[in-house]
Tab-separated table of C-alpha atoms in Angstrom:
chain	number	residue	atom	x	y	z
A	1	UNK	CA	-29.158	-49.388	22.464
A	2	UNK	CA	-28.268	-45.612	22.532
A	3	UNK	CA	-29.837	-43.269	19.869
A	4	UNK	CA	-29.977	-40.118	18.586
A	5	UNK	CA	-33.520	-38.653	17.046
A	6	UNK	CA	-33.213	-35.131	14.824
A	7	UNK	CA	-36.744	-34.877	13.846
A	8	UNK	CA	-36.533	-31.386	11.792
A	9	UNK	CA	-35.115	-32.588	8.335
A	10	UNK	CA	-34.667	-28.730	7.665
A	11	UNK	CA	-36.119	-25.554	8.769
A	12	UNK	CA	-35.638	-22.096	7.707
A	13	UNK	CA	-35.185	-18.760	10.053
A	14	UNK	CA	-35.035	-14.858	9.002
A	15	UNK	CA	-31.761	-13.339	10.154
A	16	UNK	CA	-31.251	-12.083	13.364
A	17	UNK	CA	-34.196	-14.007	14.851
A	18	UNK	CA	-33.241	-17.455	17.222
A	19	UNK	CA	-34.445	-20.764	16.161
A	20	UNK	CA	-34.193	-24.514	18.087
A	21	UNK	CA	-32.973	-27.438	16.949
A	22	UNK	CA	-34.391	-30.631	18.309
A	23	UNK	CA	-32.119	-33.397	19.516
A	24	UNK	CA	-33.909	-36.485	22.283
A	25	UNK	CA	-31.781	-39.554	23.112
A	26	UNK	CA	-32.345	-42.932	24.438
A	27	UNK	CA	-30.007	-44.526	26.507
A	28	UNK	CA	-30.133	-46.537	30.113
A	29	UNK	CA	-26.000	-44.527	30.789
A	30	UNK	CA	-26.292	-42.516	33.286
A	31	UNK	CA	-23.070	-40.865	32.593
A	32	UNK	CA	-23.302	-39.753	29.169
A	33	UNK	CA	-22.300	-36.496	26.970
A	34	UNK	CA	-24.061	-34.693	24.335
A	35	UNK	CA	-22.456	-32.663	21.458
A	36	UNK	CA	-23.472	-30.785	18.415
A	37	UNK	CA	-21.729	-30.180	15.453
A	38	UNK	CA	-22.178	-27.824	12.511
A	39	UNK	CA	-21.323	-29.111	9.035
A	40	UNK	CA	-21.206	-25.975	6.310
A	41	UNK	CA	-21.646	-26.832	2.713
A	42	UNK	CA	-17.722	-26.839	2.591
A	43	UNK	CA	-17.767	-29.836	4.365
A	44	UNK	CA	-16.259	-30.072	7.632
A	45	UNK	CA	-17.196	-30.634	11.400
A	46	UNK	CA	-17.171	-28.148	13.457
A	47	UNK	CA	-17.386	-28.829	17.366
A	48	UNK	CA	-20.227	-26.232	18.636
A	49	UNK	CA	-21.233	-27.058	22.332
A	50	UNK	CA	-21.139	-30.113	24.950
A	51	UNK	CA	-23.436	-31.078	27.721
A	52	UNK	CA	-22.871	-33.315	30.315
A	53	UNK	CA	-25.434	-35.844	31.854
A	54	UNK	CA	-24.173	-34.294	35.034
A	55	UNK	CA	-23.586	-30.696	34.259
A	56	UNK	CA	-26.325	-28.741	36.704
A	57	UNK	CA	-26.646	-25.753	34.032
A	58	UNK	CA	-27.428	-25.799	30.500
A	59	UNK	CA	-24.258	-25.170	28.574
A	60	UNK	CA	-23.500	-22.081	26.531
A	61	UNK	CA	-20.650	-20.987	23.897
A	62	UNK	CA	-21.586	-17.183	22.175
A	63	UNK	CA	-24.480	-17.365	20.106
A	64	UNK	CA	-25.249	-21.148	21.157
A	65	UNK	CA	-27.438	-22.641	24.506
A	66	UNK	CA	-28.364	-25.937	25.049
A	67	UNK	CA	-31.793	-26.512	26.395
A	68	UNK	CA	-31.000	-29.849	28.124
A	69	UNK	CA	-34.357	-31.257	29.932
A	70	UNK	CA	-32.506	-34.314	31.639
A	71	UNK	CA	-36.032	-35.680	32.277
A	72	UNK	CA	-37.211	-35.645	28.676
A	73	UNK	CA	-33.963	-36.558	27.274
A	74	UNK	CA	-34.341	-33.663	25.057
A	75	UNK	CA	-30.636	-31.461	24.120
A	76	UNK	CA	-32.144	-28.711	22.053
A	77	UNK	CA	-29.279	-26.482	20.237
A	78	UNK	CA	-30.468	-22.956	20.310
A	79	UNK	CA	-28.882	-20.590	17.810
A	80	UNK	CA	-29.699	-16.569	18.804
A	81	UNK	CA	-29.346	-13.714	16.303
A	82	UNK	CA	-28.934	-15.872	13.571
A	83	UNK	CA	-26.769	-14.906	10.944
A	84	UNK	CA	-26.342	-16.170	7.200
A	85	UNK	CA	-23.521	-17.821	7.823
A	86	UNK	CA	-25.469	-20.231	10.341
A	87	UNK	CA	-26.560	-21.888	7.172
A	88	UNK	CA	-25.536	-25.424	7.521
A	89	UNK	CA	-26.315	-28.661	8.849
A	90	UNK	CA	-26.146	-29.344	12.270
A	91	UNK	CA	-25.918	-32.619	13.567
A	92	UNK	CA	-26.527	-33.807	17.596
A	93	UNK	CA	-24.277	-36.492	18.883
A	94	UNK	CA	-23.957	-38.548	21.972
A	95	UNK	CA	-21.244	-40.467	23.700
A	96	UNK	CA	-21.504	-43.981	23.554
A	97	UNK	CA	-19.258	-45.439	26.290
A	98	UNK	CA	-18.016	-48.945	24.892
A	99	UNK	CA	-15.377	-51.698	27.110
A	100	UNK	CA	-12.198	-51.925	25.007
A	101	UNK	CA	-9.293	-54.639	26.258
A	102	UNK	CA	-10.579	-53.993	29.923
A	103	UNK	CA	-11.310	-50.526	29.857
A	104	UNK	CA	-13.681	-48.474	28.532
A	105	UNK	CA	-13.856	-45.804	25.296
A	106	UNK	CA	-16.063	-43.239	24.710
A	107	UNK	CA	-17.383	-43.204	20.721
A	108	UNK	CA	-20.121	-40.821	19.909
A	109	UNK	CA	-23.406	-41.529	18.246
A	110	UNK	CA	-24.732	-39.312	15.532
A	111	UNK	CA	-28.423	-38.211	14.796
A	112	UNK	CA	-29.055	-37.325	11.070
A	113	UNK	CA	-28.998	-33.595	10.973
A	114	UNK	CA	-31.232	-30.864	10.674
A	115	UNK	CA	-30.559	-28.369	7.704
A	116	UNK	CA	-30.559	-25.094	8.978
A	117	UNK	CA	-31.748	-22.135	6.066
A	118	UNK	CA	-31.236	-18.376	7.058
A	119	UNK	CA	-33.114	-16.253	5.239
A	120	UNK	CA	-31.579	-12.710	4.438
B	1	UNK	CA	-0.886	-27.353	14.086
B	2	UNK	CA	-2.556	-28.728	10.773
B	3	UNK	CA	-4.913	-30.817	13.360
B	4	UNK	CA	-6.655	-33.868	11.377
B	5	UNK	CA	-5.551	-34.562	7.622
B	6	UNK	CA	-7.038	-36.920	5.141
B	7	UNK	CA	-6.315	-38.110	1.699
B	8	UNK	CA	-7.029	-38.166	-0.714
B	9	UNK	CA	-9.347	-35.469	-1.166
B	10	UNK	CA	-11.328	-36.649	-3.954
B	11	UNK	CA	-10.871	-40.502	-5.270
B	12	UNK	CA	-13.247	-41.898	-8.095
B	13	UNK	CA	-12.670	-46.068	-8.189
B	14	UNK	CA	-14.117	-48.576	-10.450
B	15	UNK	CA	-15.824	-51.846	-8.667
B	16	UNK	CA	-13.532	-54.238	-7.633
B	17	UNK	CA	-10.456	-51.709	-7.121
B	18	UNK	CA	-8.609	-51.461	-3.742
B	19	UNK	CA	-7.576	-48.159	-2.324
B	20	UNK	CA	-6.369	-46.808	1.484
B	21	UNK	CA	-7.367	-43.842	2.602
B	22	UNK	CA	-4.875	-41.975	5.263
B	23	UNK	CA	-5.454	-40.538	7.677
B	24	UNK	CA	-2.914	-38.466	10.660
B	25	UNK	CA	-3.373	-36.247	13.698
B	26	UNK	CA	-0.768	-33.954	15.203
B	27	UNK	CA	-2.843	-33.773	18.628
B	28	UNK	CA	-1.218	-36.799	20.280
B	29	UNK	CA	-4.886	-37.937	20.704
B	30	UNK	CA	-5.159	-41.764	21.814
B	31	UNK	CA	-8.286	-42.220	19.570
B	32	UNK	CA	-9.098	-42.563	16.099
B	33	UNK	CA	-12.343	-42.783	14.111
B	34	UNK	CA	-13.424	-43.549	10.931
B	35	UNK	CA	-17.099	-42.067	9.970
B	36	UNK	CA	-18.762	-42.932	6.767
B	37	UNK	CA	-21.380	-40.183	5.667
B	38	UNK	CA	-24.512	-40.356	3.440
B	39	UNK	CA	-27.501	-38.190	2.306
B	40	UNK	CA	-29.261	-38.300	5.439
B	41	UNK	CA	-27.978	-40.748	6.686
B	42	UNK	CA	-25.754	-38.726	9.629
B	43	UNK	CA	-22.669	-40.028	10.402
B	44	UNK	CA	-21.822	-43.557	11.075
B	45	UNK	CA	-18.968	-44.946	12.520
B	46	UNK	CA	-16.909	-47.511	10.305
B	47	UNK	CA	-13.780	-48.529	12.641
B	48	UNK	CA	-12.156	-47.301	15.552
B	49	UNK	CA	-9.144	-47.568	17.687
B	50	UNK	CA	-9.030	-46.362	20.870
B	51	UNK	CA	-5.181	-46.482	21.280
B	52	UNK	CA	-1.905	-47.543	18.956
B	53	UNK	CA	-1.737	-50.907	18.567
B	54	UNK	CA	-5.892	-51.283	18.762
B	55	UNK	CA	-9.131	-51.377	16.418
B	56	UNK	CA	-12.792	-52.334	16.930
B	57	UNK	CA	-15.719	-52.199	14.900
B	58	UNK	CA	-18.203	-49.344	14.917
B	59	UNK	CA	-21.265	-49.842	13.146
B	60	UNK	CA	-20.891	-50.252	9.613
B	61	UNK	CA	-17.241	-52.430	9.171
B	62	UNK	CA	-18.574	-54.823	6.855
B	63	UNK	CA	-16.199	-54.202	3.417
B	64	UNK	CA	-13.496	-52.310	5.178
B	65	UNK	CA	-10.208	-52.940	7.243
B	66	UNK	CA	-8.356	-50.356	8.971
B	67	UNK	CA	-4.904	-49.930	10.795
B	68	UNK	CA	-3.718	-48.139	13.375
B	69	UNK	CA	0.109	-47.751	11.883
B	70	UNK	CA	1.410	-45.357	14.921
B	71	UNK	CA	-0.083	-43.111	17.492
B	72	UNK	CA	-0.463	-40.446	14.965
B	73	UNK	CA	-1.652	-42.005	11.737
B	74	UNK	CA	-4.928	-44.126	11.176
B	75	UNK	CA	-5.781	-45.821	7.422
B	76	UNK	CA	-8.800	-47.415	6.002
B	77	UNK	CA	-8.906	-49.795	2.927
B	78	UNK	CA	-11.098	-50.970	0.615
B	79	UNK	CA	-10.022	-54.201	-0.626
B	80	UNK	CA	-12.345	-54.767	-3.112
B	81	UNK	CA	-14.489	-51.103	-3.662
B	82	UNK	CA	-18.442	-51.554	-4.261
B	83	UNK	CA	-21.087	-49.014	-5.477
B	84	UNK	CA	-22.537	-49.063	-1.992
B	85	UNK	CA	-19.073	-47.876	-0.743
B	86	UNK	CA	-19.886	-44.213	-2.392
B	87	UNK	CA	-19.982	-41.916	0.410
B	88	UNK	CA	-17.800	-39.051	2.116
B	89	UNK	CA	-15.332	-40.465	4.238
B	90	UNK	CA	-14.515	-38.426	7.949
B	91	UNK	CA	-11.581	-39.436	10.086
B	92	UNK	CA	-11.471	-38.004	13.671
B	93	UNK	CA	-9.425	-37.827	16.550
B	94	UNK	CA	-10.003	-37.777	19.994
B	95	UNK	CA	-9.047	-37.834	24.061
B	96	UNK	CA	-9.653	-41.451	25.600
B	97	UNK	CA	-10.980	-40.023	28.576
B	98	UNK	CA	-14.675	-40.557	29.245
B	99	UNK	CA	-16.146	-37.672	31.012
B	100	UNK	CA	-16.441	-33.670	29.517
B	101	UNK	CA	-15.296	-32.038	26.186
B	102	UNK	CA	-12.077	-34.203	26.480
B	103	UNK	CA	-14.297	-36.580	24.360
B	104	UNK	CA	-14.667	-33.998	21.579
B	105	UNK	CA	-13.882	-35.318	18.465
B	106	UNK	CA	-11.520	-33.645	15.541
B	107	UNK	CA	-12.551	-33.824	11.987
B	108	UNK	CA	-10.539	-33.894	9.145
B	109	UNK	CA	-11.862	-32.439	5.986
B	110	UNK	CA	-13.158	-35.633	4.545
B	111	UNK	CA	-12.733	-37.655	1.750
B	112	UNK	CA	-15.399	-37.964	-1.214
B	113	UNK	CA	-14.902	-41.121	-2.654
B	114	UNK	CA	-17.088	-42.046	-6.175
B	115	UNK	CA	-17.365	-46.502	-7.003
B	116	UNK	CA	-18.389	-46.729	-10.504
């Protein structure tokens, strides 16, 4: 069975410094997709970056890389120049490809979040 | 576009009540999700339906039935609400297509939901 594995609970970083965010996944796919999310203390999910099993370079949106070592099954977020509104949880996800009526549907599998704390 | 909405917002029920919680998407996604969420527990995936007129199970469906009324609008119920039902309720849409960000999944804002 596919699964996710956050193992940092929380962690703390002072502002303007980078920090990484540990996400490895199991699964015998070998087309698969990996997402993070960031979840503020208002609540919601925000979509930050994807990486895909086949993508050749690590994916990268602003602030946010994704150290993907295909071999390790590792899909690190990394987070530069943090700022204090990084503050959040931050969950890693992965597609789970299930067969519906004949096809095929792609649900995603959550780890359980790592608590991100930047410190002014 | 208001993207993925939810309500209620809040709901506090006592044991034994029945409630639906709604859910609609203005994305003309073919997917629908319903995530339950607990203290660190991550998200978990109650129901889904990968396109109108379907539903499946995720992992979690025990106490909970869902329908997928239109393309657009996706409901959960609780026919008989338990204590272990308390928990922060995410609906999310979605592209049915398997490969790249086209399987990035919309949020709503969630629904806090309180069994007594």
């Amino acid at each position: 069975a596919q699964k996710i594995t956050q193992t940092q609970p929380g962690m703390f970083v002072q502002e303007k410094e980078a920090v990484t965010l540990d996400c490895t996944y199991d699964t015998s796919d070998p087309s698969y997709g990996l997402f993070w999310y960031k979840q503020p203390s208002s609540g919601e999910m925000i979509f930050l970056i994807y990486q895909g099993s086949y993508d050749q370079q690590n994916a990268t949106e602003g602030r946010y890389s994704l150290n993907f070592q295909k071999a390790r099954k590792s899909a690190n977020l990394v987070i530069s120049a943090s700022q204090l509104g990084d503050s959040a949880m931050y969950f890693c996800a992965m597609r789970e490809v299930r067969p519906y009526y004949g096809g095929s549907q792609g649900n995603l599998i959550f780890g359980k979040g790592t608590k991100l704390s930047v410190k002014p | 576009n208001a993207g993925v909405t939810q309500t209620p917002k809040f709901q506090v029920l006592k044991t034994g009540q029945s409630m639906t919680l709604q859910c609609a998407q203005d994305m003309n996604h073919n997917s629908m999700y319903w995530y339950r969420q607990d203290p660190g527990m991550g998200l978990r995936l109650i129901y889904y339906s990968a396109s109108e007129g379907t539903t499946d199970k995720g992992e979690v469906p025990n106490g909970y039935n869902v329908s997928r009324l239109n393309k657009r609008e996706f409901s959960l119920r609780l026919e008989s609400a338990a204590p272990s039902q308390t928990s922060v309720y995410f609906c999310a849409s979605s592209e049915a297509l398997l490969s790249g960000r086209e399987n990035e999944q919309f949020f709503g804002p969630g629904t806090r939901l309180t069994v007594l």
